Each structure stands twice: as C-alpha cells, then as structure tokens.
Amino acid sequence: MGLLRTAIIGAAIYGAYKYITKPDEVTGKSIVDDLKDKAPEWMEKAKAYKEDLQAKYMNDDLAR
C-alpha cells in the first residue's frame, strides 16, 4: 500500500511540475516565469505594508 501511495504522489508532483513549467502557446512564458516577473513588485508591496504597520504600532500604546 505504501509503495502505491508513494507512486501516486510522485506522479502527481511530476504532473504539477510539468504543468507549471510548460510554456504558454500564446506568450511563450510559463507560470513560473510569470511568478518570477511579479515577485519584485510583490516584495515592494509587502515592504510598504510592513512599514505602515510598524509606523502605526510604534506610535500606539501597544509598543510600550
């Protein structure tokens, strides 16, 4: 039973890997390429959000 379950999980992981790395026919870019392109933008948004939270709570009574 364990060997069969391992084989099924391995096949699912392999299929998912092939799906996210397969280039799109229209743009020629894969899902991974799109994520790599958008990651710096998301990092900047996360940094701005972090700074807003820090500024809000440093002036609040919770920081004391």
Coordinates of C-alpha atoms in Angstrom, one line a residue:
M1 CA 0.0 0.0 0.0
G2 CA 2.8 2.4 0.9
L3 CA 4.6 1.8 -2.5
L4 CA 1.4 2.5 -4.4
R5 CA 0.7 5.7 -2.4
T6 CA 4.3 6.9 -3.0
A7 CA 4.0 6.2 -6.7
I8 CA 0.7 8.1 -7.0
I9 CA 2.1 11.1 -5.0
G10 CA 5.2 11.1 -7.2
A11 CA 3.1 11.1 -10.3
A12 CA 1.0 14.0 -9.1
I13 CA 4.1 16.0 -8.2
Y14 CA 5.6 15.3 -11.6
G15 CA 2.4 16.3 -13.4
A16 CA 2.2 19.6 -11.4
Y17 CA 5.8 20.4 -12.2
K18 CA 5.3 19.8 -15.9
Y19 CA 2.1 21.9 -15.8
I20 CA 3.7 25.0 -14.2
T21 CA 6.9 24.9 -16.3
K22 CA 5.1 24.3 -19.6
P23 CA 5.3 27.4 -21.8
D24 CA 2.1 29.1 -22.9
E25 CA 1.4 28.8 -26.6
V26 CA 0.4 32.4 -27.0
T27 CA 3.1 34.2 -24.9
G28 CA 5.7 31.5 -24.6
K29 CA 6.0 32.1 -20.9
S30 CA 5.3 29.6 -18.2
I31 CA 3.5 30.1 -14.8
V32 CA 6.9 30.1 -13.1
D33 CA 8.2 32.9 -15.4
D34 CA 5.1 35.0 -14.6
L35 CA 5.7 34.5 -10.9
K36 CA 9.4 35.5 -11.2
D37 CA 8.4 38.6 -13.1
K38 CA 5.8 39.7 -10.4
A39 CA 7.9 38.8 -7.4
P40 CA 9.8 42.1 -7.1
E41 CA 6.5 44.0 -7.3
W42 CA 5.0 41.9 -4.5
M43 CA 8.1 42.4 -2.4
E44 CA 7.8 46.2 -2.6
K45 CA 4.2 46.0 -1.7
A46 CA 5.0 43.8 1.3
K47 CA 7.7 46.1 2.5
A48 CA 5.4 49.1 2.3
Y49 CA 2.7 47.2 4.2
K50 CA 5.3 46.2 6.9
E51 CA 6.5 49.8 7.2
D52 CA 2.9 51.0 7.6
L53 CA 2.2 48.5 10.3
Q54 CA 5.4 49.4 12.1
A55 CA 4.6 53.1 12.0
K56 CA 1.1 52.5 13.2
Y57 CA 2.1 50.4 16.2
M58 CA 5.3 52.2 17.2
N59 CA 3.1 55.3 18.0
D60 CA 0.4 53.2 19.7
D61 CA 0.3 52.2 23.3
L62 CA 0.8 48.5 22.4
A63 CA 4.5 49.1 21.8
R64 CA 5.1 50.1 25.4

